[in-house]
Amino acid sequence: MNDAGTRLALRLRGIRYEAEGVISLEMTAPDGDELPAWSPGAHLEIELPSGLVRHYSLCGDHRDRSRFQVAVLRDGDGGGSAEIHDTFRVGQQVLVRGPRNNFELVEADDYVFIAGGIGVTPILAMVRALGADGRWRLHYGGRT
């Protein structure tokens, strides 16, 4: 398992439009190896070409060790999110650290999740992990 401080060079395998101003990034190991294990609530630190480092929650399926997926909302003030939207291209190398989890899903009899906008990304991984067993409810608010 990867030490959360170890730098990984990944390949940007896909960029997908998810919603207004939101793209998702799919990253894989260049050699096709499995990626480090992670748990719902975890995030990656992504190093941008400018030298900025930004944290993004993993929102894919933690059981799928072939890829990492994050979602990035373009902030109107520019910064790291604009750099990702404007410069990241499929096939390029992306440097990351992690995964690291400071928002661990703990065992409970049932769950109520409340999320707004892009803040739903760590919750997506959590509800995927819980599956369709009826133990969770999600209250979500967005702009549209």
PDB file of C-alpha atoms in Angstrom:
ATOM      1  CA  MET A   1       0.000   0.000   0.000  1.00  0.00           C
ATOM      2  CA  ASN A   2       1.191   3.516  -0.846  1.00  0.00           C
ATOM      3  CA  ASP A   3       2.424   5.833   1.878  1.00  0.00           C
ATOM      4  CA  ALA A   4       0.064   8.818   1.570  1.00  0.00           C
ATOM      5  CA  GLY A   5       3.094  11.106   1.161  1.00  0.00           C
ATOM      6  CA  THR A   6       4.566   9.172  -1.754  1.00  0.00           C
ATOM      7  CA  ARG A   7       4.379  10.943  -5.087  1.00  0.00           C
ATOM      8  CA  LEU A   8       2.761   8.955  -7.901  1.00  0.00           C
ATOM      9  CA  ALA A   9       3.021   9.736 -11.606  1.00  0.00           C
ATOM     10  CA  LEU A  10      -0.311   8.766 -13.151  1.00  0.00           C
ATOM     11  CA  ARG A  11      -1.704   8.965 -16.673  1.00  0.00           C
ATOM     12  CA  LEU A  12      -4.801  11.091 -17.324  1.00  0.00           C
ATOM     13  CA  ARG A  13      -6.972   8.529 -19.075  1.00  0.00           C
ATOM     14  CA  GLY A  14     -10.174  10.530 -19.394  1.00  0.00           C
ATOM     15  CA  ILE A  15     -11.801  13.911 -18.885  1.00  0.00           C
ATOM     16  CA  ARG A  16     -15.578  14.003 -18.795  1.00  0.00           C
ATOM     17  CA  TYR A  17     -18.126  16.799 -18.560  1.00  0.00           C
ATOM     18  CA  GLU A  18     -20.275  16.094 -15.480  1.00  0.00           C
ATOM     19  CA  ALA A  19     -22.308  19.290 -14.982  1.00  0.00           C
ATOM     20  CA  GLU A  20     -22.075  23.007 -15.647  1.00  0.00           C
ATOM     21  CA  GLY A  21     -18.502  23.969 -14.739  1.00  0.00           C
ATOM     22  CA  VAL A  22     -17.637  20.463 -13.491  1.00  0.00           C
ATOM     23  CA  ILE A  23     -15.336  17.915 -15.109  1.00  0.00           C
ATOM     24  CA  SER A  24     -14.180  14.561 -13.807  1.00  0.00           C
ATOM     25  CA  LEU A  25     -10.661  13.258 -14.246  1.00  0.00           C
ATOM     26  CA  GLU A  26      -9.877   9.560 -14.550  1.00  0.00           C
ATOM     27  CA  MET A  27      -6.266   8.657 -13.743  1.00  0.00           C
ATOM     28  CA  THR A  28      -4.519   5.309 -14.091  1.00  0.00           C
ATOM     29  CA  ALA A  29      -1.048   3.894 -13.525  1.00  0.00           C
ATOM     30  CA  PRO A  30       0.976   4.247 -16.759  1.00  0.00           C
ATOM     31  CA  ASP A  31       2.031   0.589 -16.559  1.00  0.00           C
ATOM     32  CA  GLY A  32      -1.484  -0.672 -15.811  1.00  0.00           C
ATOM     33  CA  ASP A  33      -0.603  -1.758 -12.265  1.00  0.00           C
ATOM     34  CA  GLU A  34      -3.115  -1.529  -9.453  1.00  0.00           C
ATOM     35  CA  LEU A  35      -3.342   1.805  -7.684  1.00  0.00           C
ATOM     36  CA  PRO A  36      -3.014   2.117  -3.914  1.00  0.00           C
ATOM     37  CA  ALA A  37      -6.017   1.078  -1.851  1.00  0.00           C
ATOM     38  CA  TRP A  38      -8.269   3.821  -0.536  1.00  0.00           C
ATOM     39  CA  SER A  39     -11.461   4.120   1.460  1.00  0.00           C
ATOM     40  CA  PRO A  40     -14.556   6.289   0.925  1.00  0.00           C
ATOM     41  CA  GLY A  41     -13.914   9.874   2.007  1.00  0.00           C
ATOM     42  CA  ALA A  42     -10.292   9.856   0.804  1.00  0.00           C
ATOM     43  CA  HIS A  43      -8.683  12.550  -1.321  1.00  0.00           C
ATOM     44  CA  LEU A  44      -5.666  13.058  -3.556  1.00  0.00           C
ATOM     45  CA  GLU A  45      -3.257  15.973  -3.593  1.00  0.00           C
ATOM     46  CA  ILE A  46      -2.804  16.903  -7.254  1.00  0.00           C
ATOM     47  CA  GLU A  47       0.329  18.813  -8.268  1.00  0.00           C
ATOM     48  CA  LEU A  48      -0.434  21.307 -11.030  1.00  0.00           C
ATOM     49  CA  PRO A  49       2.074  22.383 -13.705  1.00  0.00           C
ATOM     50  CA  SER A  50       2.278  25.830 -12.057  1.00  0.00           C
ATOM     51  CA  GLY A  51       3.454  24.249  -8.800  1.00  0.00           C
ATOM     52  CA  LEU A  52       0.119  24.692  -7.004  1.00  0.00           C
ATOM     53  CA  VAL A  53      -1.127  21.680  -5.048  1.00  0.00           C
ATOM     54  CA  ARG A  54      -4.875  21.128  -4.716  1.00  0.00           C
ATOM     55  CA  HIS A  55      -6.863  18.470  -2.839  1.00  0.00           C
ATOM     56  CA  TYR A  56      -9.722  16.625  -4.551  1.00  0.00           C
ATOM     57  CA  SER A  57     -11.985  13.942  -3.088  1.00  0.00           C
ATOM     58  CA  LEU A  58     -11.989  10.551  -4.734  1.00  0.00           C
ATOM     59  CA  CYS A  59     -15.494   9.902  -6.024  1.00  0.00           C
ATOM     60  CA  GLY A  60     -15.189   6.574  -7.812  1.00  0.00           C
ATOM     61  CA  ASP A  61     -15.577   3.038  -6.526  1.00  0.00           C
ATOM     62  CA  HIS A  62     -12.936   2.229  -3.900  1.00  0.00           C
ATOM     63  CA  ARG A  63     -13.021  -1.440  -4.956  1.00  0.00           C
ATOM     64  CA  ASP A  64     -11.795  -0.501  -8.461  1.00  0.00           C
ATOM     65  CA  ARG A  65      -8.013  -0.377  -8.062  1.00  0.00           C
ATOM     66  CA  SER A  66      -7.464   0.323 -11.778  1.00  0.00           C
ATOM     67  CA  ARG A  67      -8.282   4.043 -11.607  1.00  0.00           C
ATOM     68  CA  PHE A  68      -8.726   7.124  -9.469  1.00  0.00           C
ATOM     69  CA  GLN A  69     -11.563   9.528 -10.246  1.00  0.00           C
ATOM     70  CA  VAL A  70     -12.011  13.086  -8.969  1.00  0.00           C
ATOM     71  CA  ALA A  71     -14.374  15.910  -9.940  1.00  0.00           C
ATOM     72  CA  VAL A  72     -13.250  19.526 -10.330  1.00  0.00           C
ATOM     73  CA  LEU A  73     -15.540  22.559 -10.238  1.00  0.00           C
ATOM     74  CA  ARG A  74     -14.110  25.502 -12.135  1.00  0.00           C
ATOM     75  CA  ASP A  75     -13.851  28.370  -9.666  1.00  0.00           C
ATOM     76  CA  GLY A  76     -14.705  31.733 -11.214  1.00  0.00           C
ATOM     77  CA  ASP A  77     -11.655  33.301  -9.555  1.00  0.00           C
ATOM     78  CA  GLY A  78      -9.237  31.104 -11.473  1.00  0.00           C
ATOM     79  CA  GLY A  79      -6.584  29.348  -9.424  1.00  0.00           C
ATOM     80  CA  GLY A  80      -6.008  25.616  -9.427  1.00  0.00           C
ATOM     81  CA  SER A  81      -9.385  24.587 -10.769  1.00  0.00           C
ATOM     82  CA  ALA A  82      -9.086  26.895 -13.787  1.00  0.00           C
ATOM     83  CA  GLU A  83      -5.594  25.543 -14.435  1.00  0.00           C
ATOM     84  CA  ILE A  84      -6.962  21.999 -14.477  1.00  0.00           C
ATOM     85  CA  HIS A  85      -9.869  22.919 -16.764  1.00  0.00           C
ATOM     86  CA  ASP A  86      -7.630  24.895 -19.145  1.00  0.00           C
ATOM     87  CA  THR A  87      -4.460  22.804 -19.330  1.00  0.00           C
ATOM     88  CA  PHE A  88      -5.144  19.157 -18.468  1.00  0.00           C
ATOM     89  CA  ARG A  89      -5.360  16.874 -21.507  1.00  0.00           C
ATOM     90  CA  VAL A  90      -6.012  13.160 -21.928  1.00  0.00           C
ATOM     91  CA  GLY A  91      -2.739  11.235 -22.039  1.00  0.00           C
ATOM     92  CA  GLN A  92      -0.677  13.627 -19.968  1.00  0.00           C
ATOM     93  CA  GLN A  93       1.146  12.723 -16.772  1.00  0.00           C
ATOM     94  CA  VAL A  94      -0.444  13.894 -13.520  1.00  0.00           C
ATOM     95  CA  LEU A  95       1.542  13.958 -10.274  1.00  0.00           C
ATOM     96  CA  VAL A  96      -0.408  13.103  -7.124  1.00  0.00           C
ATOM     97  CA  ARG A  97       0.139  12.280  -3.476  1.00  0.00           C
ATOM     98  CA  GLY A  98      -2.191  10.041  -1.557  1.00  0.00           C
ATOM     99  CA  PRO A  99      -4.718   8.759  -1.202  1.00  0.00           C
ATOM    100  CA  ARG A 100      -5.250  10.135   2.272  1.00  0.00           C
ATOM    101  CA  ASN A 101      -8.449   9.955   4.329  1.00  0.00           C
ATOM    102  CA  ASN A 102      -9.422  12.587   6.891  1.00  0.00           C
ATOM    103  CA  PHE A 103     -13.170  11.994   6.332  1.00  0.00           C
ATOM    104  CA  GLU A 104     -13.553   8.264   7.004  1.00  0.00           C
ATOM    105  CA  LEU A 105     -16.928   6.542   6.683  1.00  0.00           C
ATOM    106  CA  VAL A 106     -17.612   4.895  10.045  1.00  0.00           C
ATOM    107  CA  GLU A 107     -19.885   1.920  10.617  1.00  0.00           C
ATOM    108  CA  ALA A 108     -23.459   2.792  11.656  1.00  0.00           C
ATOM    109  CA  ASP A 109     -26.929   1.273  11.521  1.00  0.00           C
ATOM    110  CA  ASP A 110     -28.086   3.941   9.073  1.00  0.00           C
ATOM    111  CA  TYR A 111     -26.801   7.132   7.446  1.00  0.00           C
ATOM    112  CA  VAL A 112     -28.176  10.520   6.442  1.00  0.00           C
ATOM    113  CA  PHE A 113     -25.908  12.410   4.046  1.00  0.00           C
ATOM    114  CA  ILE A 114     -26.363  16.123   3.345  1.00  0.00           C
ATOM    115  CA  ALA A 115     -24.380  17.602   0.467  1.00  0.00           C
ATOM    116  CA  GLY A 116     -24.415  20.637  -1.751  1.00  0.00           C
ATOM    117  CA  GLY A 117     -22.842  21.202  -5.135  1.00  0.00           C
ATOM    118  CA  ILE A 118     -19.378  19.765  -5.656  1.00  0.00           C
ATOM    119  CA  GLY A 119     -19.330  18.832  -1.958  1.00  0.00           C
ATOM    120  CA  VAL A 120     -21.113  15.648  -2.944  1.00  0.00           C
ATOM    121  CA  THR A 121     -17.904  14.073  -4.316  1.00  0.00           C
ATOM    122  CA  PRO A 122     -16.726  12.271  -1.143  1.00  0.00           C
ATOM    123  CA  ILE A 123     -20.333  11.276  -0.425  1.00  0.00           C
ATOM    124  CA  LEU A 124     -20.597   9.548  -3.833  1.00  0.00           C
ATOM    125  CA  ALA A 125     -17.856   7.113  -2.854  1.00  0.00           C
ATOM    126  CA  MET A 126     -19.571   6.522   0.501  1.00  0.00           C
ATOM    127  CA  VAL A 127     -22.987   5.667  -0.948  1.00  0.00           C
ATOM    128  CA  ARG A 128     -21.327   3.407  -3.543  1.00  0.00           C
ATOM    129  CA  ALA A 129     -19.634   1.540  -0.706  1.00  0.00           C
ATOM    130  CA  LEU A 130     -22.900   1.190   1.215  1.00  0.00           C
ATOM    131  CA  GLY A 131     -24.747  -0.064  -1.857  1.00  0.00           C
ATOM    132  CA  ALA A 132     -28.488  -0.512  -2.181  1.00  0.00           C
ATOM    133  CA  ASP A 133     -29.163  -1.967   1.249  1.00  0.00           C
ATOM    134  CA  GLY A 134     -31.506   0.862   2.292  1.00  0.00           C
ATOM    135  CA  ARG A 135     -29.349   2.047   5.209  1.00  0.00           C
ATOM    136  CA  TRP A 136     -28.698   5.496   3.756  1.00  0.00           C
ATOM    137  CA  ARG A 137     -30.486   8.614   2.528  1.00  0.00           C
ATOM    138  CA  LEU A 138     -28.969  11.530   0.631  1.00  0.00           C
ATOM    139  CA  HIS A 139     -30.253  15.114   0.726  1.00  0.00           C
ATOM    140  CA  TYR A 140     -28.607  17.078  -2.081  1.00  0.00           C
ATOM    141  CA  GLY A 141     -28.878  20.704  -3.130  1.00  0.00           C
ATOM    142  CA  GLY A 142     -27.455  22.242  -6.271  1.00  0.00           C
ATOM    143  CA  ARG A 143     -27.783  25.394  -8.353  1.00  0.00           C
ATOM    144  CA  THR A 144     -30.066  23.808 -10.920  1.00  0.00           C
TER     145      THR A 144
END
